[in-house]
Coordinates of C-alpha atoms in Angstrom, one line a residue:
M7 CA 131.0 109.5 85.8
A8 CA 132.8 110.7 89.0
E9 CA 129.5 112.2 90.2
L10 CA 127.6 109.0 89.6
V11 CA 130.3 106.9 91.4
S12 CA 130.0 109.4 94.3
L13 CA 126.2 109.0 94.4
L14 CA 126.5 105.2 94.3
L15 CA 129.0 105.3 97.2
K16 CA 126.6 107.5 99.1
L17 CA 123.8 105.0 98.7
L18 CA 126.0 102.1 99.9
N19 CA 126.8 104.1 103.0
I20 CA 123.1 104.8 103.9
D21 CA 121.2 102.1 105.8
P22 CA 118.4 101.0 103.4
G23 CA 115.9 101.5 106.2
S24 CA 116.7 105.1 106.7
I25 CA 116.7 106.4 103.1
H26 CA 113.1 107.7 103.3
E27 CA 113.4 108.6 107.0
K28 CA 116.4 110.8 106.3
A29 CA 114.6 112.5 103.5
Q30 CA 111.8 113.4 105.8
K31 CA 114.0 114.8 108.5
E32 CA 116.7 116.5 106.5
D33 CA 116.5 119.2 103.8
K34 CA 119.3 117.8 101.6
V35 CA 119.9 114.1 101.7
F36 CA 120.5 114.2 98.0
S37 CA 121.7 117.3 96.1
E38 CA 120.1 118.7 93.0
Q39 CA 122.9 117.1 91.0
D40 CA 122.0 113.7 92.6
I41 CA 118.4 114.1 91.8
A42 CA 119.3 114.9 88.2
L43 CA 121.4 111.7 88.1
F44 CA 118.4 109.7 89.4
T45 CA 116.2 111.2 86.8
N46 CA 118.5 110.8 83.8
T47 CA 120.6 107.7 84.4
I48 CA 119.5 104.3 83.2
I49 CA 121.2 102.4 86.1
E50 CA 121.0 99.0 84.4
D51 CA 123.5 100.4 81.8
V52 CA 125.9 101.0 84.7
T53 CA 125.6 98.0 87.0
Y54 CA 123.8 94.7 87.4
N55 CA 124.5 94.5 91.1
R56 CA 121.1 93.9 92.7
E57 CA 121.9 95.7 96.0
L58 CA 122.8 98.8 94.1
L59 CA 119.8 98.5 91.9
A60 CA 117.5 98.1 94.9
L61 CA 119.0 101.1 96.7
W62 CA 119.0 103.2 93.5
Y63 CA 115.3 102.7 92.8
D64 CA 114.3 102.8 96.5
A65 CA 115.9 106.3 96.7
S66 CA 114.4 107.3 93.3
F67 CA 110.9 106.7 94.7
L68 CA 111.4 110.0 96.6
F69 CA 111.3 111.9 93.3
S70 CA 109.3 109.8 90.8
K71 CA 105.9 108.2 91.2
K72 CA 106.4 106.5 87.8
Q73 CA 109.5 104.7 89.2
L74 CA 107.4 103.6 92.1
R75 CA 104.8 102.0 89.8
D76 CA 107.4 100.4 87.5
K77 CA 110.0 99.2 89.9
L78 CA 108.5 98.6 93.4
V79 CA 108.0 94.9 93.0
K80 CA 111.5 94.5 91.5
V81 CA 113.0 96.5 94.4
S82 CA 111.3 94.2 97.0
D83 CA 112.5 91.1 95.1
D84 CA 116.1 92.5 94.8
Y85 CA 116.2 93.3 98.6
Y86 CA 115.0 89.7 99.3
H87 CA 117.7 88.3 96.9
V88 CA 120.4 90.3 98.6
Y89 CA 119.2 89.1 102.0
L90 CA 119.4 85.5 100.9
E91 CA 122.8 86.0 99.4
T92 CA 124.3 87.9 102.3
G93 CA 122.3 86.9 105.4
S94 CA 122.0 90.6 106.3
H95 CA 118.6 91.0 107.9
K96 CA 118.5 94.8 107.2
F97 CA 117.7 93.9 103.6
L98 CA 114.8 91.7 104.7
V99 CA 113.4 94.4 106.9
R100 CA 113.5 96.8 104.0
R101 CA 112.0 94.2 101.6
I102 CA 108.9 94.2 103.8
A103 CA 109.0 97.9 104.4
V104 CA 108.9 98.9 100.7
I105 CA 105.7 96.9 100.3
K106 CA 103.9 99.5 102.4
L107 CA 104.5 102.1 99.7
A108 CA 101.9 100.3 97.5
R109 CA 100.7 97.0 98.9
Q110 CA 98.2 96.5 96.1
F111 CA 101.0 95.5 93.8
F112 CA 101.7 92.5 96.1
A113 CA 98.1 91.4 96.7
N114 CA 98.6 87.8 95.4
R115 CA 101.9 87.4 97.3
M116 CA 101.1 88.6 100.8
D117 CA 100.6 85.1 102.3
T118 CA 103.9 83.9 100.9
I119 CA 105.8 87.0 102.1
F120 CA 104.4 86.5 105.6
L121 CA 105.4 82.8 105.7
E122 CA 108.9 83.6 104.5
S123 CA 109.3 86.3 107.1
K124 CA 107.8 84.1 109.9
E125 CA 110.3 81.3 109.0
V126 CA 113.2 83.8 109.5
I127 CA 111.9 85.2 112.8
L128 CA 111.4 81.7 114.3
S129 CA 115.0 80.7 113.3
L130 CA 116.9 83.7 114.3
P131 CA 120.0 82.8 116.2
H132 CA 119.7 86.0 118.3
P133 CA 116.5 88.1 118.8
F134 CA 118.1 91.4 117.7
W135 CA 116.1 91.6 114.4
Q136 CA 112.8 90.4 115.9
T137 CA 111.5 93.8 116.7
P138 CA 112.2 95.6 113.4
L139 CA 110.8 92.6 111.4
L140 CA 107.7 92.4 113.6
A141 CA 107.2 96.2 113.4
E142 CA 107.0 95.9 109.6
L143 CA 104.8 92.8 109.6
K144 CA 102.4 94.5 112.1
F145 CA 102.0 97.4 109.8
L146 CA 101.1 95.1 106.8
Y147 CA 99.2 92.3 108.6
G148 CA 97.9 93.8 111.8
A149 CA 98.8 93.3 115.5
Q150 CA 96.3 90.5 116.0
K151 CA 97.8 88.2 113.3
C152 CA 101.3 88.9 114.7
R153 CA 100.1 87.9 118.2
D154 CA 98.5 84.8 116.9
E155 CA 101.7 83.7 115.2
F156 CA 104.4 84.9 117.5
E157 CA 103.1 85.6 121.1
G158 CA 103.7 82.1 122.4
F159 CA 107.1 81.9 120.8
L160 CA 108.3 85.2 122.2
H161 CA 107.1 84.3 125.8
K162 CA 109.0 81.0 125.5
Q163 CA 112.1 82.9 124.3
V164 CA 111.9 85.1 127.4
E165 CA 112.0 82.0 129.6
V166 CA 114.8 80.5 127.7
Y167 CA 117.0 83.6 127.8
Q168 CA 116.2 84.1 131.5
G169 CA 117.4 80.6 132.2
K170 CA 120.6 81.3 130.4
A171 CA 121.1 84.6 132.2
E172 CA 121.1 86.4 128.8
F173 CA 119.3 89.5 130.1
N174 CA 119.9 91.7 127.1
A175 CA 118.2 89.1 124.9
V176 CA 115.3 89.0 127.4
R177 CA 114.8 92.7 127.0
I178 CA 114.8 92.5 123.2
C179 CA 112.1 89.8 123.3
L180 CA 110.1 92.0 125.7
K181 CA 110.4 94.8 123.2
A182 CA 109.1 92.5 120.5
L183 CA 106.1 91.6 122.7
L184 CA 105.4 95.3 123.2
E185 CA 105.6 95.8 119.4
I186 CA 102.9 93.3 118.7
E187 CA 100.8 94.7 121.6
S188 CA 101.0 91.6 123.8
L189 CA 102.2 93.8 126.6
T190 CA 100.9 97.2 127.5
V191 CA 103.5 100.0 127.8
N192 CA 103.4 99.8 131.6
E193 CA 103.7 96.0 131.7
W194 CA 106.7 96.3 129.4
H195 CA 108.4 98.9 131.6
I196 CA 107.8 96.7 134.7
K197 CA 109.1 93.5 133.1
T198 CA 112.1 95.4 131.7
A199 CA 112.9 96.8 135.1
E200 CA 112.6 93.3 136.6
S201 CA 115.1 92.0 134.0
F202 CA 117.6 94.7 135.0
E203 CA 117.0 93.7 138.6
A204 CA 117.5 90.0 137.8
E205 CA 120.7 90.8 135.9
S206 CA 122.3 92.6 138.9
D207 CA 121.0 90.0 141.3
D208 CA 122.7 87.3 139.2
I209 CA 126.0 89.3 139.2
V210 CA 125.8 89.7 143.0
A211 CA 125.2 86.0 143.5
N212 CA 128.2 85.1 141.4
R213 CA 130.7 87.9 141.9
K214 CA 134.2 87.3 143.0
L215 CA 135.7 88.9 146.2
N216 CA 137.6 92.2 145.9
T217 CA 136.4 92.8 142.3
F218 CA 134.7 95.9 141.1
Y219 CA 131.3 95.5 139.3
P220 CA 130.0 98.9 138.3
S221 CA 127.2 97.2 136.3
I222 CA 125.4 96.2 139.5
S223 CA 124.5 99.7 140.5
R224 CA 124.0 100.8 136.9
N225 CA 121.5 98.0 136.2
Y226 CA 119.5 98.8 139.3
L227 CA 119.4 102.4 138.2
D228 CA 118.3 101.5 134.7
G229 CA 115.5 99.5 136.3
L230 CA 114.4 102.5 138.3
K231 CA 114.4 104.6 135.1
E232 CA 112.0 102.2 133.5
I233 CA 109.4 102.5 136.2
A234 CA 109.9 106.1 137.2
S235 CA 106.3 107.1 136.1
V236 CA 104.6 103.7 136.5
Q237 CA 102.2 104.1 139.5
E238 CA 101.5 100.3 139.9
A239 CA 105.2 99.5 140.4
K240 CA 105.7 101.1 143.9
V241 CA 106.8 97.8 145.5
L242 CA 109.3 97.1 142.7
K243 CA 110.5 100.7 142.9
S244 CA 111.1 100.6 146.6
R245 CA 113.0 97.3 146.2
L246 CA 115.2 98.7 143.5
E247 CA 115.9 101.8 145.4
M248 CA 117.1 99.7 148.4
K249 CA 119.3 97.5 146.2
L250 CA 120.7 100.6 144.4
R251 CA 121.7 102.2 147.7
E252 CA 123.4 99.0 148.8
A253 CA 125.2 98.6 145.5
Q254 CA 126.5 102.2 145.6
R255 CA 127.7 101.6 149.2
D256 CA 129.6 98.6 147.9
D257 CA 131.0 100.7 145.0
Y258 CA 132.1 103.3 147.6
K259 CA 133.9 100.6 149.7
M260 CA 135.8 99.5 146.6
V261 CA 136.8 103.1 145.9
R262 CA 138.1 103.4 149.5
A263 CA 140.0 100.1 149.2
A264 CA 141.6 101.5 146.0
G265 CA 143.0 104.5 147.8
A266 CA 140.6 107.4 147.6
V267 CA 139.7 109.5 150.6
I268 CA 136.2 108.5 151.8
L269 CA 133.9 110.6 153.8
P270 CA 132.4 109.4 157.1
K271 CA 128.9 107.9 156.9
T272 CA 127.5 111.0 158.7
E273 CA 128.7 113.2 155.9
I274 CA 127.2 110.8 153.3
R275 CA 123.8 110.8 155.0
D276 CA 124.0 114.6 155.2
C277 CA 124.5 114.8 151.4
H278 CA 121.4 112.6 150.9
K279 CA 119.3 114.9 153.1
K280 CA 120.4 118.0 151.3
I281 CA 119.5 116.5 147.9
A282 CA 116.0 115.5 149.3
V283 CA 115.4 119.1 150.4
F284 CA 115.6 120.3 146.7
G285 CA 112.3 118.4 145.9
I286 CA 113.6 117.3 142.5
D287 CA 110.6 116.3 140.2
S288 CA 112.1 116.3 136.7
F289 CA 115.3 116.0 134.7
E290 CA 115.3 119.8 134.3
S291 CA 115.2 120.5 138.0
A292 CA 118.0 118.0 138.7
W293 CA 120.1 119.4 135.8
R294 CA 119.8 123.0 137.0
I295 CA 121.1 122.0 140.4
F296 CA 123.7 119.7 138.9
V297 CA 125.3 122.3 136.7
S298 CA 125.1 125.0 139.3
L299 CA 127.0 123.0 142.0
P300 CA 129.9 125.3 142.8
V301 CA 133.6 124.8 142.5
V302 CA 134.7 125.0 146.1
P303 CA 136.0 128.6 146.8
L304 CA 139.6 129.0 147.6
D305 CA 138.7 130.9 150.8
T306 CA 136.8 127.8 152.1
I307 CA 139.7 125.5 151.2
N308 CA 142.1 127.8 153.1
K309 CA 139.9 128.1 156.2
T310 CA 139.4 124.3 156.4
A311 CA 143.1 123.6 155.9
E312 CA 143.9 126.0 158.7
G313 CA 141.5 124.2 160.9
Y314 CA 143.3 120.9 160.1
R315 CA 146.7 122.4 161.0
K316 CA 145.4 123.7 164.3
A317 CA 143.9 120.4 165.1
D318 CA 147.3 118.7 164.4
G319 CA 148.9 121.2 166.9
P320 CA 152.5 120.5 167.9
L321 CA 152.5 117.0 166.4
A322 CA 152.8 118.6 162.9
R323 CA 156.4 119.5 163.4
F324 CA 157.3 115.8 163.9
F325 CA 155.6 115.0 160.6
P326 CA 156.9 117.8 158.3
A327 CA 155.8 116.2 155.0
Q328 CA 153.0 114.1 153.4
V329 CA 154.3 111.4 151.1
K330 CA 152.2 109.8 148.3
V331 CA 153.2 106.3 147.2
N332 CA 152.0 104.1 144.4
E333 CA 150.9 100.4 144.5
K334 CA 154.5 99.3 144.3
G335 CA 155.5 101.4 147.3
A336 CA 157.4 104.0 145.3
Q337 CA 157.3 107.6 146.3
I338 CA 155.5 109.6 143.6
G339 CA 154.7 112.8 145.4
H340 CA 155.2 114.7 148.6
A341 CA 153.9 117.9 150.3
G342 CA 154.9 119.9 153.3
V343 CA 152.5 120.5 156.2
E344 CA 150.8 123.5 154.7
D345 CA 150.3 121.9 151.3
A346 CA 149.2 118.6 152.9
S347 CA 146.5 120.3 154.9
L348 CA 145.3 122.1 151.7
N349 CA 145.2 118.7 149.9
L350 CA 143.1 117.2 152.8
A351 CA 140.7 120.1 152.6
R352 CA 140.3 119.7 148.8
E353 CA 139.9 115.9 149.1
F354 CA 137.2 116.4 151.6
Y355 CA 135.2 118.8 149.5
R356 CA 135.9 116.9 146.3
E357 CA 134.6 113.6 147.7
R358 CA 131.6 115.4 149.0
M359 CA 131.0 116.9 145.6
I360 CA 131.3 113.5 144.0
I361 CA 128.5 112.2 146.2
F362 CA 126.3 115.2 145.1
I363 CA 127.2 114.5 141.5
Q364 CA 126.2 110.8 141.8
L365 CA 123.0 111.5 143.6
L366 CA 121.9 114.2 141.2
K367 CA 123.0 112.1 138.1
N368 CA 120.8 109.3 139.5
Q369 CA 117.8 111.7 139.6
M370 CA 118.4 112.8 136.0
D371 CA 118.7 109.2 134.8
I372 CA 115.5 108.2 136.5
Y373 CA 113.6 111.0 134.7
E374 CA 115.1 111.0 131.3
T375 CA 117.8 109.5 129.0
L376 CA 119.3 112.0 126.6
D377 CA 119.9 110.8 123.0
K378 CA 122.9 111.8 121.0
Q379 CA 121.1 114.3 118.8
F380 CA 119.7 116.2 121.8
V381 CA 123.2 116.4 123.5
F382 CA 124.9 117.5 120.3
G383 CA 122.2 120.1 119.8
M384 CA 122.6 121.3 123.4
V385 CA 126.4 121.7 123.0
E386 CA 125.9 123.5 119.6
T387 CA 123.3 125.9 121.1
V388 CA 125.3 127.0 124.1
Q389 CA 128.1 128.3 121.8
S390 CA 130.6 128.1 124.6
P391 CA 133.8 130.1 124.1
F392 CA 135.5 127.2 125.8
I393 CA 135.0 125.0 122.8
P394 CA 137.1 125.8 119.7
E395 CA 134.9 125.6 116.6
D396 CA 136.8 122.6 115.2
R397 CA 136.4 120.6 118.4
T398 CA 132.6 120.7 118.9
Y399 CA 132.2 117.1 117.8
I400 CA 134.7 115.7 120.2
F401 CA 133.3 117.7 123.1
S402 CA 129.8 116.7 122.2
M403 CA 130.8 113.0 122.1
G404 CA 132.5 113.3 125.5
I405 CA 129.6 115.1 127.1
Y406 CA 127.1 112.5 125.6
E407 CA 129.1 109.6 127.0
G408 CA 128.9 111.1 130.4
F409 CA 125.2 111.5 130.2
N410 CA 125.1 107.8 129.4
N411 CA 127.3 107.1 132.5
N412 CA 130.3 106.1 130.4
F413 CA 132.5 108.3 132.5
I414 CA 135.7 106.6 131.6
V415 CA 135.1 107.0 127.9
A416 CA 134.1 110.6 128.6
A417 CA 137.3 111.4 130.5
H418 CA 139.5 109.9 127.7
L419 CA 137.7 112.0 125.1
L420 CA 137.6 115.3 127.1
L421 CA 140.9 115.4 128.9
P422 CA 143.0 116.1 125.8
Q423 CA 140.4 118.7 124.8
L424 CA 140.7 120.5 128.1
E425 CA 144.4 121.2 127.4
N426 CA 143.6 122.4 123.9
S427 CA 140.8 124.6 125.1
L428 CA 142.8 126.3 127.8
R429 CA 145.6 126.9 125.2
N430 CA 143.0 128.4 122.9
L431 CA 141.7 130.8 125.5
A432 CA 145.2 131.8 126.5
V433 CA 146.2 132.6 122.9
K434 CA 143.0 134.6 122.4
A435 CA 144.0 136.6 125.5
G436 CA 147.5 137.3 124.1
I437 CA 149.3 134.7 126.3
N438 CA 152.2 132.9 124.6
T439 CA 151.9 129.1 125.0
T440 CA 154.7 128.1 122.6
T441 CA 158.4 127.8 123.5
Y442 CA 159.7 130.1 120.7
E443 CA 162.8 130.8 122.7
K444 CA 164.0 127.2 122.4
K445 CA 165.6 125.4 119.4
D446 CA 162.7 123.0 119.2
Q447 CA 159.5 125.0 119.6
H448 CA 156.8 123.0 121.3
E449 CA 153.4 123.9 122.8
N450 CA 153.3 124.1 126.6
M451 CA 151.7 121.1 128.2
L452 CA 148.8 121.3 130.7
G453 CA 151.0 122.3 133.7
G454 CA 152.7 125.1 131.8
I455 CA 149.4 126.4 130.5
L456 CA 147.8 126.4 133.9
E457 CA 150.8 128.5 135.2
K458 CA 150.4 131.0 132.4
I459 CA 146.6 131.5 132.7
E460 CA 146.7 133.0 136.2
G461 CA 144.7 136.1 135.9
L462 CA 142.7 134.7 133.0
A463 CA 141.2 131.8 135.0
K464 CA 139.4 132.6 138.2
P465 CA 141.4 131.5 141.3
D466 CA 138.8 128.9 142.5
V467 CA 138.7 126.9 139.3
L468 CA 142.4 127.3 138.6
G469 CA 143.4 126.0 142.0
E470 CA 141.1 123.0 141.6
L471 CA 142.4 122.2 138.1
K472 CA 146.0 122.3 139.3
N473 CA 145.4 120.2 142.4
F474 CA 143.1 117.6 140.8
L475 CA 144.9 117.2 137.4
I476 CA 148.6 117.7 137.9
D477 CA 149.6 117.8 141.6
T478 CA 151.7 114.7 142.2
S479 CA 150.8 114.8 145.9
S480 CA 147.1 114.9 145.1
V481 CA 145.0 112.9 142.6
N482 CA 147.2 113.9 139.6
F483 CA 144.3 112.7 137.4
R484 CA 145.8 113.9 134.1
N485 CA 149.0 112.0 134.3
E486 CA 147.6 109.0 136.1
L487 CA 144.9 108.5 133.5
L488 CA 146.8 109.2 130.4
H489 CA 149.8 107.0 131.4
G490 CA 147.5 104.2 132.5
L491 CA 148.7 104.3 136.1
M492 CA 145.3 104.6 137.8
N493 CA 143.3 101.5 138.5
T494 CA 139.8 101.1 137.0
V495 CA 138.0 101.7 140.2
L496 CA 139.6 105.1 140.7
V497 CA 139.3 106.0 137.1
Q498 CA 135.5 105.4 137.3
H499 CA 135.3 107.4 140.5
Y500 CA 137.3 110.4 139.5
S501 CA 136.0 110.5 135.8
K502 CA 132.5 111.4 136.9
Y503 CA 134.0 114.4 138.8
F504 CA 136.1 115.4 135.8
W505 CA 133.1 115.2 133.5
W506 CA 131.2 117.5 135.9
L507 CA 134.1 119.9 135.9
M508 CA 134.1 120.0 132.1
L509 CA 130.4 120.7 132.1
K510 CA 131.1 123.7 134.4
L511 CA 133.8 125.0 132.0
V512 CA 131.6 124.5 128.9
F513 CA 128.3 125.8 130.2
E514 CA 129.6 128.5 132.6
T515 CA 132.8 129.6 130.8
K516 CA 132.4 133.3 131.6
S517 CA 131.9 132.5 135.3
H518 CA 135.3 130.9 135.5
F519 CA 137.4 133.0 133.1
D520 CA 137.9 136.7 132.6
L521 CA 137.1 137.0 129.0
E522 CA 136.8 140.2 127.1

C-alpha cells in the first residue's frame, strides 16, 4: 500500500500537461514497480477522486493501448470536471490535449468541446492561459478556424492592455497571435520588441526623481534581443540601441550618486571601442571574451598605486589616512596613504572591468537567452574542483540567475557558497580551517580562510577577493551585502562583478589556485 500511495503522490506532483512529455525526455519517469502498479491495480477500488483517476489513466496510456481505448473519453471528462470544480486551467488544457491521442472517439462532440473552450478563452480574467489553450485547439481544429474565432478578439486585447500599460499581458496576447499564425515570426519579434520599448518609455515618462529603475535598461535590452536577427527592424534596432545607451548612462549616474567610484567619460568610451574591436557575432564569441577577462594582476595594481602616490607628492603627508564613512556619517573603515592608493588603483580597474562585463553581457543577451537546463548542464559538465559535489545545485541556480541578469539574487545565492568552496579547497590542501584550539570549535569565516589560503590561491585573485569582499576601507561587499548595509543601487552594481568573479573561479579554477 505504501508503494501505491507513493505513486499517487508522484502523480499529484506532476503537472498533467507534462506526463507524456517527461516520459519522452527521461528514461525513468516511472519505475518498474510503478508500471506494475499501473498494470495490476484497479484504481477505482482505491479512490473515487476524479483528479487522481484522470492522472492515473492518463499516465497508464504510456503502457497500455487497451487503457487508451477504454478510458480516454472518461479521462477527458474527468479533467473537464476537475477544471469546473477547481477553476484550474491546466486541467482544461490537458482535457483538450488528451483528445489528440485518439480524436475519433470524440467525433460527435468536437463542436461542443470547441464552444466550451472558446467561452473560457473569451472570459479569461488574464491572458496567461490563452496561448496553451489555443495551441491545443489549433492542433485539433486548425489554425484557420482559430484565426476566424479569435484573431479580432486578441488584437482588441492587445489594444486594451497597451492602454492600461500592462505590457506583460500585451506580450502574452502577441504570443497567442503567433500561435494561431496571425503574425509571422518576424512580425511577432518586432511587436514584442516594441512592447518592451513602450514599457520602458512609460517608466521614463512617469519615474520619480532620484529613484533607481533598473528595468528601464533591461527592457530596452530585451527588445534588442527580440530583433537581433530580424533584418527588417533596422530602424527599431537603432532606436533601441540609442535608448539603451542613454538608460545605462542614467544607471551609471545613480551608481555614482550612491557612492561608487565612477570612471571619466573618456575611459567609458575607450571601453566601448575595445569591445567593438573584438567583432562579436555570436553568444559564443562574447562568452569566450567574457570568461577570459583577467583578474587585474597585482603588479599592475602596485604600479598604478605608486603613480597615484607620486602624483600626490608632498601633499600626501598632510593627509595620512583615507576614511570611509557610511550614510549616517559614521567611520566604518580607514586606510593609510599606501593602502589608500592601492584601493584607488583597484577601484579604477574594478569599475573598468564592470563596464566590460556589462557590455559583453549585453552582447550575449542579444544573441541568446540560456535556459535553466542548459546552464545546469554546463555547470555539471565543467566538473569544477571549486564546486563541492553537494553544492552543484546552488551554484547552478546562482549562475543561472546571473545569466538572466538577476545579479542580486545570484549574489545572495553564491556568496555563502564562495566561503564554503574556499574552505573545502583549503581542507583538501591540508589547511586547518577549524578553531580546534578553542573551547568552542567553530569554522573560520571568510576573512580567516582568505588569510590561511595564501600559497593555495594565486596572489592576483587572493588580493582582489580580500579587497573587494572584506576590506572595510574598500567595497567590503561580503559584509555590506549579508548585513543589509548596502543600498540597492550598489548591490546591483557590484553583484554583476561578483557574479563574474564566481564564473572565473568555477570555470578557471586551476588558473587561480595551486591544486595538486
